[in-house]
Amino acid sequence: MEEVQQKLLHIPNEEICEDENSNIESSGSTHSCSYFAKHKWWYEVAIFTLLTLIGEVVTTLLVETYFTKGGKSIWLVALVQNAGFPILLPFLYYVSLKNNSQIEVIKGNQEPHICIIFLVYVVLGVLLGGVSVFNSVSLKYLQVSTYSLTGTTRLGFTIIFSLFHNAHKFTPAIVNSIVLVAAASVILVVHNNESGETSSGKFLLGFFSTIGGSLMYSLVLSLTEFSYRKIIKGRKFIDNIEMSIYQTLVASIVILLGLFISGDWKNLIMEMEKYQLGKLSYAVILSFIAISCQLNVVASIGLVFKVNPLMSNVFNNLGAPITPIFAVIFLHDKIKGLKLVVMFLAFWGFSSQIYQQYLNHVAAKEEFIEQNSREVSSS
């Protein structure tokens, strides 16, 4: 029964409406779902995807600006990527008061123990803190285009996690995505060796930090979906906000400890005074990094709930081939030669995975309709 319920959670509203309409028509009623109700799922996915792309692109560009204009603290950048969670508290309070969040909830016979929930948030928060540190190191030593394109490896890692976690099967489209992402990473290494745009040591540090961050981020998304499906068993939108807050709170505490243990905090005042764009710009850049990161976190978790971790990462990674374009416009980054090939491979890999998700969606819809038909005929 639980397996059937889980499948129904991922059927868009338009399909449910279609089924409701068919049953209503058979009873002689003229009521039907509104246009908005039929397409509500698609609207929500589109909004979450847009917020994810905005958060990804803006954060990447601002972090790169911080480093190129005199910023040096990896720990500070990692901290502000998570410390913006208080801006979600008023929204959480408002949603909790309305008490009419999304109905998609699956409850077991017994609520999970508070210690288990605490452990889930701690594990996910620590992993998210590691992602932020890795990403900060990457952007300090790599160009935006190189970092973004290397970050497409998140797609490959998430595919692998989904294959084992959700028992998906290897298909030609999935294999194609993994091969293209791996090829893109190899081409980037070859491109750096030929162009010498970054010293070998710094490039390798930034490159492997990006790979490490991609691996951990994919793990965070997969564990988030697993925790809510098997442990916390929540599907309300308010659960999305709560997860974002607790996750980033734990990440902020972990990174803050790293900031003080490393002694990096001692240089922050001098860094702000010597910042090339001035103290005000220094504060504004860090503030907008915090805001854009929260947009990204909330939207990514929202996509995990509305679709699955794999598609959340696919939509998130759409920013990878898009970000270099904005980097050329605003940061005067250079994209030429093999990087253009990598961008093409990235788009191709994403297209393959989106096509595979479309096939899965069609199969799920057919199964849903067939199951409903059996239930109606048996009754």
C-alpha positions as CSV (number, residue, x, y, z in Angstrom):
1,M,0.0,0.0,0.0
2,E,2.8,2.4,0.9
3,E,4.5,1.8,-2.5
4,V,1.3,2.7,-4.3
5,Q,0.9,5.8,-2.3
6,Q,4.5,6.9,-3.0
7,K,3.9,6.5,-6.8
8,L,0.7,8.6,-6.5
9,L,2.7,11.4,-4.9
10,H,4.6,11.9,-8.1
11,I,1.6,11.9,-10.4
12,P,0.9,15.5,-11.6
13,N,-2.4,17.1,-10.6
14,E,-3.7,17.1,-14.2
15,E,-3.7,13.3,-14.2
16,I,-5.6,13.1,-10.9
17,C,-8.1,15.7,-12.3
18,E,-8.5,13.6,-15.4
19,D,-9.3,10.6,-13.2
20,E,-11.7,12.6,-11.0
21,N,-13.4,14.0,-14.1
22,S,-14.0,10.6,-15.6
23,N,-15.5,9.3,-12.3
24,I,-17.7,12.5,-12.0
25,E,-18.9,12.2,-15.6
26,S,-19.9,8.6,-15.1
27,S,-22.1,9.8,-12.2
28,G,-23.7,12.6,-14.4
29,S,-22.1,15.6,-12.7
30,T,-20.8,18.5,-14.8
31,H,-18.1,19.6,-12.3
32,S,-14.5,19.5,-13.5
33,C,-11.1,20.6,-12.2
34,S,-10.1,24.2,-13.0
35,Y,-7.3,24.9,-15.4
36,F,-5.0,26.0,-12.6
37,A,-5.8,22.8,-10.5
38,K,-5.0,20.6,-13.5
39,H,-1.7,22.3,-14.1
40,K,-0.8,23.2,-10.5
41,W,2.0,20.6,-10.4
42,W,3.7,22.0,-13.5
43,Y,3.5,25.6,-12.2
44,E,5.1,24.6,-8.9
45,V,7.9,22.7,-10.7
46,A,8.5,25.6,-13.0
47,I,8.7,28.1,-10.1
48,F,11.1,25.9,-8.1
49,T,13.2,25.4,-11.2
50,L,13.4,29.2,-11.9
51,L,14.3,29.9,-8.3
52,T,17.0,27.2,-8.4
53,L,18.6,28.6,-11.5
54,I,18.5,32.2,-10.1
55,G,20.0,31.1,-6.9
56,E,22.7,29.0,-8.6
57,V,23.8,31.7,-11.1
58,V,23.7,34.6,-8.7
59,T,25.6,32.8,-6.0
60,T,28.3,31.6,-8.3
61,L,28.8,35.1,-9.8
62,L,28.8,36.9,-6.4
63,V,31.3,34.4,-4.8
64,E,33.6,34.8,-7.8
65,T,33.3,38.6,-7.5
66,Y,34.2,38.3,-3.8
67,F,37.4,36.4,-4.5
68,T,38.5,38.5,-7.5
69,K,38.1,41.8,-5.7
70,G,40.2,41.0,-2.7
71,G,38.3,38.5,-0.6
72,K,40.3,35.6,0.7
73,S,38.3,33.7,3.4
74,I,37.0,30.4,2.2
75,W,35.3,29.8,5.6
76,L,33.4,33.2,5.4
77,V,32.0,32.5,2.0
78,A,31.0,29.0,3.1
79,L,29.3,30.5,6.2
80,V,27.2,33.1,4.4
81,Q,26.0,30.4,1.9
82,N,24.1,28.9,4.9
83,A,23.7,31.7,7.4
84,G,20.8,33.3,5.5
85,F,18.3,30.9,7.0
86,P,16.7,33.4,9.4
87,I,15.0,35.1,6.4
88,L,12.9,32.0,6.1
89,L,11.5,32.2,9.7
90,P,8.8,34.8,9.0
91,F,7.6,32.8,6.0
92,L,7.6,29.6,8.1
93,Y,5.5,31.4,10.7
94,Y,3.0,32.6,8.1
95,V,2.7,29.1,6.4
96,S,2.2,27.4,9.8
97,L,-0.5,29.9,10.7
98,K,-2.4,29.3,7.5
99,N,-2.3,25.6,8.2
100,N,-3.4,24.7,4.7
101,S,-0.1,23.5,3.2
102,Q,0.0,20.8,0.6
103,I,-2.0,17.7,1.5
104,E,0.7,15.3,0.3
105,V,1.4,13.5,3.6
106,I,2.1,9.9,4.4
107,K,1.9,9.1,8.1
108,G,2.9,5.8,9.6
109,N,1.5,4.3,12.8
110,Q,4.1,6.0,14.9
111,E,5.9,9.3,14.8
112,P,9.7,9.1,14.6
113,H,11.6,9.7,17.8
114,I,12.9,13.3,18.3
115,C,16.5,11.9,18.5
116,I,16.2,10.3,15.1
117,I,14.9,13.5,13.6
118,F,17.7,15.4,15.3
119,L,20.3,12.9,13.9
120,V,18.8,13.3,10.4
121,Y,19.1,17.1,10.5
122,V,22.7,16.9,11.9
123,V,23.9,14.5,9.2
124,L,22.3,16.5,6.4
125,G,23.6,19.8,7.8
126,V,27.2,18.6,8.2
127,L,27.1,17.3,4.6
128,L,25.7,20.6,3.3
129,G,28.4,22.5,5.2
130,G,31.0,20.3,3.5
131,V,29.4,21.2,0.1
132,S,29.7,24.9,0.9
133,V,33.4,24.6,1.8
134,F,34.2,22.6,-1.3
135,N,32.4,25.1,-3.5
136,S,34.2,28.0,-1.9
137,V,37.6,26.4,-2.5
138,S,36.6,25.6,-6.1
139,L,35.6,29.2,-6.9
140,K,38.7,30.6,-5.3
141,Y,41.0,28.6,-7.7
142,L,38.9,28.1,-10.8
143,Q,37.3,30.4,-13.4
144,V,33.5,30.5,-13.2
145,S,33.1,28.6,-16.5
146,T,35.4,25.8,-15.4
147,Y,33.8,25.5,-12.0
148,S,30.2,25.4,-13.5
149,L,31.0,22.9,-16.2
150,T,32.9,20.7,-13.8
151,G,29.9,20.8,-11.5
152,T,27.9,18.9,-14.0
153,T,29.4,15.8,-12.4
154,R,26.6,16.2,-9.8
155,L,24.2,14.9,-12.5
156,G,26.3,11.7,-12.8
157,F,26.6,11.1,-9.1
158,T,22.8,11.7,-8.6
159,I,22.0,9.2,-11.3
160,I,24.2,6.6,-9.6
161,F,22.6,7.2,-6.2
162,S,19.1,7.0,-7.7
163,L,19.9,3.7,-9.4
164,F,20.8,2.1,-6.1
165,H,18.5,4.1,-3.8
166,N,15.3,3.9,-5.9
167,A,16.2,0.6,-7.8
168,H,16.1,2.3,-11.2
169,K,17.5,0.5,-14.2
170,F,20.3,1.5,-16.5
171,T,18.8,2.7,-19.8
172,P,20.5,4.1,-22.9
173,A,19.6,7.6,-21.9
174,I,21.0,7.2,-18.4
175,V,24.2,5.7,-19.7
176,N,24.5,8.5,-22.3
177,S,24.2,11.1,-19.5
178,I,26.9,9.5,-17.4
179,V,29.3,9.1,-20.3
180,L,28.8,12.7,-21.5
181,V,29.3,14.2,-18.0
182,A,32.5,12.1,-17.5
183,A,33.8,13.1,-20.9
184,A,33.1,16.8,-20.1
185,S,35.2,16.6,-16.9
186,V,38.1,14.9,-18.8
187,I,38.0,17.5,-21.5
188,L,38.3,20.3,-18.9
189,V,41.4,18.8,-17.4
190,V,43.0,18.5,-20.9
191,H,41.9,22.1,-21.7
192,N,43.6,23.5,-18.6
193,N,46.8,21.6,-19.4
194,E,46.9,23.0,-22.9
195,S,45.8,26.6,-22.1
196,G,47.6,27.0,-18.8
197,E,44.8,29.4,-17.6
198,T,45.5,28.3,-14.0
199,S,48.6,26.8,-12.3
200,S,48.5,23.0,-12.2
201,G,48.4,22.8,-8.4
202,K,45.6,25.4,-7.9
203,F,43.6,23.9,-10.8
204,L,43.8,20.4,-9.4
205,L,42.8,21.6,-5.9
206,G,39.8,23.5,-7.4
207,F,38.9,20.7,-9.7
208,F,38.8,17.9,-7.1
209,S,37.1,20.2,-4.6
210,T,34.3,20.7,-7.2
211,I,34.1,16.9,-7.7
212,G,33.9,16.4,-3.9
213,G,31.3,19.1,-3.6
214,S,29.3,17.5,-6.4
215,L,29.4,14.1,-4.7
216,M,28.3,15.4,-1.4
217,Y,25.6,17.6,-2.8
218,S,24.1,14.6,-4.7
219,L,24.3,12.6,-1.5
220,V,22.5,15.4,0.4
221,L,19.6,15.4,-2.1
222,S,19.2,11.6,-2.1
223,L,19.3,11.4,1.7
224,T,16.8,14.3,2.0
225,E,14.3,12.4,-0.1
226,F,15.0,9.1,1.7
227,S,14.7,10.7,5.1
228,Y,11.3,12.3,4.3
229,R,10.0,9.1,2.7
230,K,11.2,6.6,5.2
231,I,11.8,8.4,8.5
232,I,10.0,11.7,8.9
233,K,7.4,10.8,6.3
234,G,6.3,14.3,5.5
235,R,5.2,15.8,2.2
236,K,3.8,19.2,3.2
237,F,5.4,22.4,1.9
238,I,6.0,23.5,5.4
239,D,8.3,20.4,5.8
240,N,10.3,21.8,2.8
241,I,10.9,25.1,4.7
242,E,11.7,23.4,8.0
243,M,14.2,21.1,6.3
244,S,15.9,24.1,4.7
245,I,16.1,26.0,8.0
246,Y,17.4,23.1,10.2
247,Q,19.8,21.9,7.5
248,T,21.4,25.3,7.0
249,L,21.4,26.0,10.7
250,V,23.5,22.9,11.4
251,A,25.8,23.7,8.4
252,S,26.3,27.3,9.7
253,I,27.3,26.0,13.2
254,V,29.8,23.5,11.7
255,I,31.3,26.1,9.4
256,L,31.4,28.7,12.2
257,L,33.5,26.3,14.3
258,G,35.8,25.9,11.3
259,L,36.1,29.6,10.9
260,F,37.2,30.1,14.6
261,I,39.4,27.0,14.8
262,S,41.3,27.9,11.7
263,G,41.9,31.5,13.0
264,D,40.5,32.9,9.8
265,W,38.2,35.2,11.7
266,K,41.1,37.4,12.8
267,N,41.7,38.7,9.3
268,L,38.1,39.6,8.4
269,I,38.2,43.2,9.6
270,M,41.4,43.9,7.6
271,E,40.0,42.1,4.6
272,M,36.8,44.3,4.6
273,E,38.9,47.5,5.0
274,K,41.1,46.6,2.1
275,Y,38.4,45.3,-0.2
276,Q,38.7,46.8,-3.7
277,L,35.0,47.7,-4.0
278,G,34.7,49.2,-0.5
279,K,33.2,48.2,2.8
280,L,29.6,48.7,1.6
281,S,30.0,46.6,-1.4
282,Y,31.7,43.9,0.7
283,A,28.7,43.7,3.0
284,V,26.2,43.8,0.1
285,I,27.9,41.0,-1.8
286,L,28.0,38.7,1.2
287,S,24.3,39.5,2.0
288,F,23.1,38.7,-1.5
289,I,25.1,35.5,-1.4
290,A,23.2,34.5,1.7
291,I,19.8,35.3,0.1
292,S,20.5,33.6,-3.2
293,C,21.7,30.5,-1.5
294,Q,18.5,30.2,0.5
295,L,16.5,30.5,-2.7
296,N,18.6,27.7,-4.1
297,V,18.3,25.4,-1.1
298,V,14.5,25.9,-0.7
299,A,13.9,25.4,-4.4
300,S,16.1,22.3,-4.6
301,I,14.4,20.6,-1.7
302,G,11.0,21.7,-3.2
303,L,12.0,19.9,-6.4
304,V,13.0,16.8,-4.4
305,F,9.5,16.7,-2.9
306,K,7.6,17.5,-6.1
307,V,9.6,15.2,-8.4
308,N,12.7,13.4,-7.1
309,P,16.4,14.0,-6.2
310,L,17.5,13.2,-9.7
311,M,15.4,15.8,-11.4
312,S,16.1,18.3,-8.7
313,N,19.8,17.9,-9.6
314,V,19.1,18.0,-13.3
315,F,17.2,21.3,-13.0
316,N,19.8,22.6,-10.6
317,N,22.6,21.7,-13.0
318,L,20.9,23.6,-15.9
319,G,22.7,26.5,-14.4
320,A,26.0,24.9,-15.2
321,P,26.0,25.7,-19.0
322,I,24.1,28.9,-18.4
323,T,26.3,30.4,-15.7
324,P,29.4,30.8,-18.0
325,I,27.3,32.9,-20.3
326,F,26.5,35.4,-17.5
327,A,30.2,35.2,-16.4
328,V,31.2,36.3,-19.9
329,I,28.8,39.2,-19.7
330,F,29.4,40.4,-16.1
331,L,32.8,39.1,-15.2
332,H,34.5,39.1,-18.6
333,D,35.3,35.5,-18.3
334,K,36.6,33.8,-21.5
335,I,35.0,30.8,-23.1
336,K,36.7,29.3,-26.1
337,G,38.0,26.1,-27.7
338,L,37.2,23.0,-25.8
339,K,35.0,24.8,-23.2
340,L,32.4,25.3,-25.9
341,V,32.5,21.6,-26.6
342,V,32.0,20.9,-22.9
343,M,29.0,23.2,-22.8
344,F,27.5,21.3,-25.7
345,L,28.1,18.0,-24.0
346,A,26.5,19.4,-20.8
347,F,23.3,20.4,-22.6
348,W,23.3,17.0,-24.4
349,G,23.7,15.1,-21.1
350,F,20.8,17.1,-19.4
351,S,18.6,16.6,-22.5
352,S,19.2,12.8,-22.3
353,Q,18.2,12.7,-18.6
354,I,15.1,14.9,-19.1
355,Y,14.1,12.6,-21.9
356,Q,14.5,9.6,-19.6
357,Q,12.4,11.3,-16.9
358,Y,9.7,12.0,-19.6
359,L,9.6,8.2,-20.4
360,N,9.3,7.5,-16.7
361,H,6.5,10.0,-16.4
362,V,4.6,8.4,-19.3
363,A,5.1,4.9,-17.8
364,A,3.9,6.1,-14.4
365,K,0.8,7.7,-15.9
366,E,-0.1,4.6,-17.8
367,E,0.3,2.5,-14.6
368,F,-1.8,5.0,-12.6
369,I,-4.6,4.9,-15.1
370,E,-4.5,1.1,-15.4
371,Q,-4.6,0.8,-11.6
372,N,-7.6,3.1,-11.3
373,S,-9.4,1.2,-14.0
374,R,-8.9,-2.0,-12.2
375,E,-10.2,-0.5,-8.9
376,V,-13.3,1.0,-10.6
377,S,-14.1,-2.3,-12.4
378,S,-13.7,-4.3,-9.2
379,S,-16.0,-1.9,-7.3
